[in-house]
Amino acid sequence: MKRPLFASNLCVALLVTLGACGDNDNGIDFGAPPPGPYRLTLEGDESFQGPHGGHSITVVVISRNLGGFAVVEDKAIISFTNDTAFDFSFSRLLAEGVPHDVYYWIDSDIDGGTPGTCDPPEIDHQWSTTITNPREGIFLSESHVDADNAEVCSFFEQ
């Protein structure tokens, strides 16, 4: 009898603990490591305007700490006219010494595709960047490179 009682107490303790680890208000997904002290700023220059002006861009940042949890995901519309075609800024995101991967997806639907769905790279422009060892705030400025394509759809919720 003590064994089932012990097991049920353990289960209750785990449920209480897991409930306390749910989503918080700063956009960190369940199970993600706590935010780091450093800001990440991502920017796309005007070279994105011609091929992608008006298209939606989605960015997801993955921390390799604790097995690689999605830390943040955000969306924007690429500008036709601004000097900066898109920009994202995330405060208190990067932790020192923890590699982070940044995945980009532009919903361009060139020659087909489905709006709102991450299609293969020949239809939707996709690429990634790695931040290997942040020690302070990071500023990434991207230029449009048509050949810079990688399959990243698996990192975006469908």
XYZ file of N, CA and C in Angstrom:
474
model
N 0.808 -1.200 0.000
C 0.000 0.000 0.000
C 0.845 1.255 0.000
N 1.964 1.215 0.646
C 2.789 2.410 0.678
C 3.334 2.748 -0.695
N 3.609 1.738 -1.508
C 4.142 1.999 -2.842
C 3.157 2.797 -3.702
N 1.878 2.409 -3.815
C 0.936 3.226 -4.596
C 0.783 4.627 -4.018
N 0.780 4.741 -2.695
C 0.674 6.060 -2.084
C 1.882 6.909 -2.451
N 3.093 6.316 -2.387
C 4.305 7.032 -2.767
C 4.246 7.446 -4.238
N 3.817 6.538 -5.118
C 3.725 6.834 -6.545
C 2.721 7.942 -6.801
N 1.576 7.907 -6.125
C 0.580 8.963 -6.353
C 1.087 10.302 -5.838
N 1.799 10.305 -4.712
C 2.368 11.558 -4.210
C 3.397 12.115 -5.178
N 4.199 11.222 -5.747
C 5.203 11.642 -6.719
C 4.528 12.232 -7.958
N 3.460 11.582 -8.422
C 2.729 12.094 -9.598
C 2.136 13.468 -9.318
N 1.541 13.650 -8.157
C 0.985 14.955 -7.797
C 2.089 16.000 -7.753
N 3.219 15.667 -7.170
C 4.339 16.605 -7.098
C 4.829 16.976 -8.490
N 4.906 15.990 -9.392
C 5.334 16.280 -10.762
C 4.326 17.162 -11.482
N 3.033 16.906 -11.321
C 2.013 17.728 -11.957
C 2.064 19.165 -11.456
N 2.256 19.346 -10.165
C 2.371 20.697 -9.609
C 3.601 21.382 -10.179
N 4.717 20.665 -10.234
C 5.947 21.237 -10.778
C 5.786 21.600 -12.245
N 5.215 20.698 -13.049
C 5.024 20.977 -14.471
C 4.063 22.122 -14.689
N 3.030 22.210 -13.879
C 2.089 23.320 -14.005
C 2.756 24.650 -13.738
N 3.735 24.675 -12.861
C 4.436 25.910 -12.551
C 5.402 26.316 -13.645
N 5.679 25.416 -14.598
C 6.635 25.698 -15.656
C 5.961 26.084 -16.962
N 4.699 26.391 -16.960
C 3.974 26.713 -18.192
C 4.457 27.998 -18.823
N 3.764 28.403 -19.904
C 4.142 29.624 -20.618
C 4.147 30.813 -19.684
N 5.056 31.731 -19.941
C 5.052 32.980 -19.206
C 4.737 34.100 -20.180
N 4.752 35.319 -19.723
C 4.307 36.450 -20.540
C 5.358 37.010 -21.477
N 6.565 36.482 -21.509
C 7.594 37.095 -22.352
C 7.835 36.327 -23.642
N 6.949 35.436 -24.053
C 7.055 34.766 -25.333
C 7.916 33.513 -25.333
N 8.440 33.109 -24.203
C 9.267 31.914 -24.150
C 8.348 30.701 -24.147
N 8.625 29.743 -25.014
C 7.810 28.545 -25.114
C 8.028 27.649 -23.901
N 7.023 26.813 -23.601
C 7.126 25.850 -22.515
C 8.390 25.022 -22.669
N 9.148 24.883 -21.625
C 10.351 24.062 -21.641
C 11.583 24.780 -22.127
N 11.449 26.009 -22.589
C 12.595 26.748 -23.109
C 13.470 27.224 -21.958
N 14.763 27.391 -22.223
C 15.641 27.919 -21.178
C 15.264 29.369 -20.877
N 15.613 29.846 -19.703
C 15.317 31.244 -19.379
C 16.049 32.180 -20.340
N 15.490 33.371 -20.565
C 16.137 34.299 -21.495
C 17.501 34.734 -20.976
N 18.365 35.018 -21.900
C 19.691 35.505 -21.538
C 19.678 37.017 -21.384
N 20.786 37.583 -21.063
C 20.832 39.027 -20.839
C 21.007 39.853 -22.119
N 21.252 39.208 -23.259
C 21.660 39.972 -24.438
C 20.553 40.109 -25.482
N 20.543 41.261 -26.137
C 19.588 41.594 -27.190
C 20.037 40.988 -28.518
N 19.054 40.584 -29.321
C 19.299 40.148 -30.689
C 18.475 41.052 -31.597
N 19.144 41.685 -32.559
C 18.479 42.523 -33.546
C 18.766 41.948 -34.922
N 17.709 41.722 -35.693
C 17.805 41.174 -37.047
C 17.239 42.211 -38.007
N 17.938 42.407 -39.108
C 17.517 43.415 -40.068
C 17.773 42.913 -41.481
N 16.857 43.226 -42.389
C 17.043 42.935 -43.803
C 17.137 44.245 -44.564
N 18.135 44.385 -45.420
C 18.314 45.649 -46.135
C 17.346 45.763 -47.317
N 17.464 46.866 -48.048
C 16.533 47.161 -49.147
C 16.609 46.165 -50.300
N 17.612 45.293 -50.326
C 17.701 44.303 -51.404
C 16.545 43.296 -51.364
N 15.820 43.218 -50.258
C 14.657 42.332 -50.159
C 13.412 42.944 -50.805
N 13.393 44.251 -51.027
C 12.179 44.925 -51.477
C 11.701 44.470 -52.839
N 12.587 44.394 -53.831
C 12.183 43.996 -55.181
C 11.592 42.600 -55.235
N 12.317 41.592 -54.765
C 11.775 40.234 -54.871
C 10.702 39.890 -53.834
N 10.682 40.601 -52.681
C 9.800 40.155 -51.593
C 8.979 41.253 -50.937
N 8.985 42.470 -51.466
C 8.179 43.533 -50.875
C 6.723 43.112 -50.751
N 6.136 43.300 -49.589
C 4.753 42.922 -49.332
C 4.559 41.495 -48.866
N 5.602 40.685 -48.925
C 5.505 39.293 -48.463
C 5.696 39.228 -46.948
N 5.132 38.201 -46.357
C 5.289 37.937 -44.934
C 6.631 37.248 -44.685
N 7.318 37.668 -43.632
C 8.537 36.981 -43.194
C 8.342 36.539 -41.753
N 8.746 35.306 -41.475
C 8.678 34.748 -40.130
C 10.084 34.351 -39.717
N 10.415 34.646 -38.473
C 11.730 34.334 -37.917
C 11.522 33.519 -36.650
N 12.320 32.464 -36.505
C 12.309 31.706 -35.253
C 13.752 31.577 -34.782
N 13.950 31.721 -33.475
C 15.282 31.585 -32.869
C 15.246 30.347 -31.985
N 16.230 29.471 -32.207
C 16.334 28.210 -31.462
C 17.596 28.266 -30.610
N 17.449 27.988 -29.332
C 18.599 27.883 -28.434
C 19.067 26.445 -28.418
N 20.375 26.240 -28.558
C 20.907 24.869 -28.496
C 21.076 24.403 -27.060
N 20.860 25.284 -26.107
C 20.923 24.929 -24.699
C 19.751 24.000 -24.372
N 19.974 23.002 -23.585
C 18.933 22.072 -23.146
C 18.221 21.386 -24.297
N 18.946 21.054 -25.358
C 18.375 20.264 -26.433
C 17.745 21.041 -27.570
N 17.794 22.362 -27.558
C 17.312 23.146 -28.682
C 15.843 23.479 -28.659
N 15.440 24.377 -27.795
C 14.055 24.804 -27.722
C 13.853 26.097 -28.500
N 12.680 26.228 -29.118
C 12.322 27.489 -29.758
C 12.182 28.534 -28.658
N 12.938 29.599 -28.788
C 12.898 30.645 -27.777
C 11.891 31.712 -28.170
N 11.876 32.068 -29.449
C 10.960 33.122 -29.882
C 10.646 32.949 -31.362
N 9.440 33.351 -31.748
C 9.023 33.374 -33.144
C 8.275 34.680 -33.352
N 8.537 35.331 -34.489
C 7.869 36.597 -34.775
C 7.665 36.736 -36.281
N 6.712 37.578 -36.667
C 6.380 37.786 -38.073
C 6.345 39.275 -38.380
N 6.555 39.589 -39.668
C 6.465 40.969 -40.150
C 6.143 40.923 -41.637
N 5.865 42.075 -42.207
C 5.669 42.220 -43.645
C 6.873 42.982 -44.185
N 7.455 42.491 -45.266
C 8.626 43.136 -45.857
C 8.197 44.427 -46.542
N 8.882 45.501 -46.211
C 8.554 46.823 -46.728
C 8.946 46.967 -48.195
N 8.133 47.719 -48.944
C 8.461 48.074 -50.323
C 9.396 49.277 -50.381
N 9.395 50.115 -49.334
C 10.046 51.428 -49.437
C 11.054 51.777 -48.346
N 10.969 51.195 -47.179
C 11.878 51.581 -46.089
C 13.309 51.148 -46.384
N 14.282 51.890 -45.851
C 15.687 51.496 -45.987
C 15.919 50.107 -45.397
N 15.181 49.820 -44.345
C 15.230 48.501 -43.727
C 13.967 47.765 -44.153
N 14.114 46.683 -44.917
C 12.958 45.951 -45.431
C 12.207 45.223 -44.315
N 12.946 44.738 -43.320
C 12.328 44.125 -42.136
C 13.293 44.257 -40.977
N 12.752 44.291 -39.781
C 13.609 44.278 -38.591
C 12.858 43.645 -37.430
N 13.631 42.935 -36.635
C 13.135 42.281 -35.428
C 14.113 42.611 -34.314
N 13.601 42.845 -33.123
C 14.464 43.103 -31.984
C 13.914 42.347 -30.775
N 14.780 41.549 -30.168
C 14.399 40.732 -29.027
C 15.347 41.050 -27.868
N 14.816 41.634 -26.815
C 15.671 41.931 -25.666
C 15.768 40.709 -24.763
N 16.860 40.627 -24.029
C 17.089 39.548 -23.056
C 16.852 38.171 -23.654
N 17.440 37.922 -24.824
C 17.200 36.665 -25.524
C 18.408 35.732 -25.502
N 19.583 36.260 -25.806
C 20.775 35.424 -25.969
C 21.513 35.251 -24.649
N 21.946 34.027 -24.409
C 22.756 33.738 -23.224
C 24.204 33.568 -23.653
N 25.113 34.048 -22.844
C 26.541 33.970 -23.160
C 26.965 32.525 -23.348
N 27.689 32.274 -24.439
C 28.255 30.966 -24.700
C 27.271 29.921 -25.214
N 26.007 30.278 -25.381
C 25.000 29.330 -25.858
C 24.735 29.591 -27.340
N 25.055 28.644 -28.211
C 24.769 28.844 -29.637
C 23.264 28.939 -29.889
N 22.922 29.798 -30.827
C 21.526 29.972 -31.238
C 21.464 29.901 -32.754
N 20.415 29.294 -33.268
C 20.173 29.247 -34.706
C 18.983 30.142 -35.008
N 19.109 30.913 -36.073
C 18.049 31.816 -36.513
C 17.573 31.317 -37.867
N 16.273 31.029 -37.964
C 15.685 30.520 -39.200
C 14.718 31.560 -39.754
N 14.820 31.820 -41.053
C 13.986 32.803 -41.733
C 13.141 32.092 -42.788
N 11.905 32.551 -42.937
C 11.019 32.027 -43.964
C 10.200 33.182 -44.526
N 10.336 33.408 -45.835
C 9.528 34.416 -46.523
C 8.460 33.677 -47.315
N 7.210 33.989 -47.051
C 6.078 33.339 -47.710
C 5.851 33.996 -49.070
N 6.720 33.670 -50.025
C 6.697 34.340 -51.330
C 5.829 33.631 -52.359
N 5.583 32.350 -52.205
C 4.717 31.575 -53.096
C 5.034 31.791 -54.578
N 6.320 31.776 -54.911
C 6.771 31.906 -56.298
C 6.379 30.642 -57.066
N 5.727 30.798 -58.179
C 5.300 29.670 -59.025
C 4.448 28.658 -58.267
N 3.546 29.138 -57.444
C 2.638 28.232 -56.727
C 2.770 28.379 -55.232
N 2.558 27.316 -54.524
C 2.621 27.352 -53.070
C 1.274 27.710 -52.466
N 1.226 27.630 -51.162
C 0.009 27.930 -50.428
C 0.277 29.074 -49.469
N -0.453 30.188 -49.581
C -0.259 31.291 -48.639
C -0.426 30.826 -47.197
N 0.491 31.250 -46.339
C 0.448 30.886 -44.929
C 1.069 29.544 -44.601
N 1.576 28.849 -45.619
C 2.213 27.544 -45.415
C 3.661 27.633 -45.872
N 4.560 27.096 -45.079
C 5.965 27.069 -45.468
C 6.141 26.001 -46.543
N 6.365 26.468 -47.769
C 6.540 25.584 -48.920
C 8.034 25.361 -49.165
N 8.424 24.422 -50.036
C 9.844 24.157 -50.316
C 10.599 25.418 -50.758
N 11.931 25.419 -50.602
C 12.739 26.612 -50.882
C 12.603 27.177 -52.299
N 12.260 26.365 -53.273
C 12.098 26.912 -54.623
C 10.810 27.730 -54.753
N 9.927 27.650 -53.758
C 8.670 28.412 -53.753
C 8.725 29.531 -52.723
N 9.142 29.234 -51.505
C 9.278 30.211 -50.425
C 10.756 30.368 -50.073
N 11.229 31.613 -50.010
C 12.639 31.857 -49.691
C 12.884 31.510 -48.218
N 13.892 30.695 -47.959
C 14.240 30.242 -46.613
C 15.749 30.220 -46.450
N 16.224 30.594 -45.285
C 17.648 30.486 -44.989
C 17.843 30.515 -43.486
N 19.076 30.293 -43.042
C 19.358 30.285 -41.606
C 20.717 30.906 -41.337
N 20.880 31.295 -40.088
C 22.123 31.893 -39.599
C 22.389 31.303 -38.218
N 23.645 31.106 -37.888
C 24.007 30.603 -36.558
C 24.786 31.667 -35.798
N 24.426 31.837 -34.546
C 25.175 32.691 -33.617
C 25.911 31.729 -32.706
N 27.239 31.659 -32.855
C 27.982 30.595 -32.179
C 28.268 30.859 -30.708
N 28.666 32.055 -30.348
C 29.071 32.298 -28.972
C 28.783 33.744 -28.568
N 27.505 34.076 -28.326
C 27.207 35.458 -27.968
C 27.860 35.849 -26.642
N 28.458 37.008 -26.632
C 29.047 37.556 -25.405
C 28.506 38.950 -25.126
N 27.671 39.421 -26.030
C 27.031 40.731 -25.891
C 25.877 40.756 -26.875
N 25.197 41.897 -26.975
C 24.108 42.010 -27.936
C 24.609 41.757 -29.350
N 23.764 41.143 -30.170
C 24.115 40.789 -31.548
C 23.212 41.557 -32.503
N 23.822 42.111 -33.552
C 23.096 42.774 -34.630
C 23.419 42.027 -35.916
N 22.396 41.446 -36.536
C 22.585 40.734 -37.806
C 21.896 41.524 -38.902
N 22.647 41.887 -39.934
C 22.085 42.573 -41.090
C 22.167 41.631 -42.276
N 21.011 41.323 -42.853
C 20.932 40.377 -43.958
C 20.700 41.108 -45.273
N 21.284 40.586 -46.336
C 21.023 41.039 -47.699
C 20.381 39.888 -48.454
N 19.531 40.231 -49.420
C 18.869 39.184 -50.196
C 19.869 38.516 -51.126
N 19.990 37.215 -51.009
C 20.824 36.404 -51.891
C 19.928 35.277 -52.384
N 19.561 35.359 -53.653
C 18.617 34.384 -54.218
C 19.072 32.944 -54.004
N 20.358 32.689 -54.138
C 20.890 31.331 -54.022
C 21.018 30.864 -52.569
N 20.885 31.786 -51.622
C 21.015 31.443 -50.207
C 19.688 30.855 -49.724
N 19.498 29.574 -49.973
C 18.270 28.872 -49.629
C 18.594 27.599 -48.873
N 17.783 27.296 -47.881
C 17.918 26.051 -47.126
C 16.529 25.636 -46.677
N 16.300 24.364 -46.582
C 15.012 23.840 -46.113
C 14.901 24.061 -44.610
N 13.985 24.952 -44.192
C 13.816 25.244 -42.769
C 12.371 25.114 -42.298
N 11.487 24.624 -43.147
C 10.064 24.556 -42.800
C 9.797 23.780 -41.517
N 10.617 22.809 -41.200
C 10.369 22.000 -40.004
C 10.465 22.824 -38.721
N 11.042 24.004 -38.777
C 11.188 24.845 -37.595
C 10.002 25.785 -37.388
N 9.050 25.766 -38.301
C 7.907 26.649 -38.212
C 6.646 25.829 -38.018
N 5.789 26.290 -37.108
C 4.528 25.589 -36.874
C 3.675 25.651 -38.122
N 3.055 24.568 -38.450
C 2.185 24.511 -39.626
C 0.746 24.573 -39.200
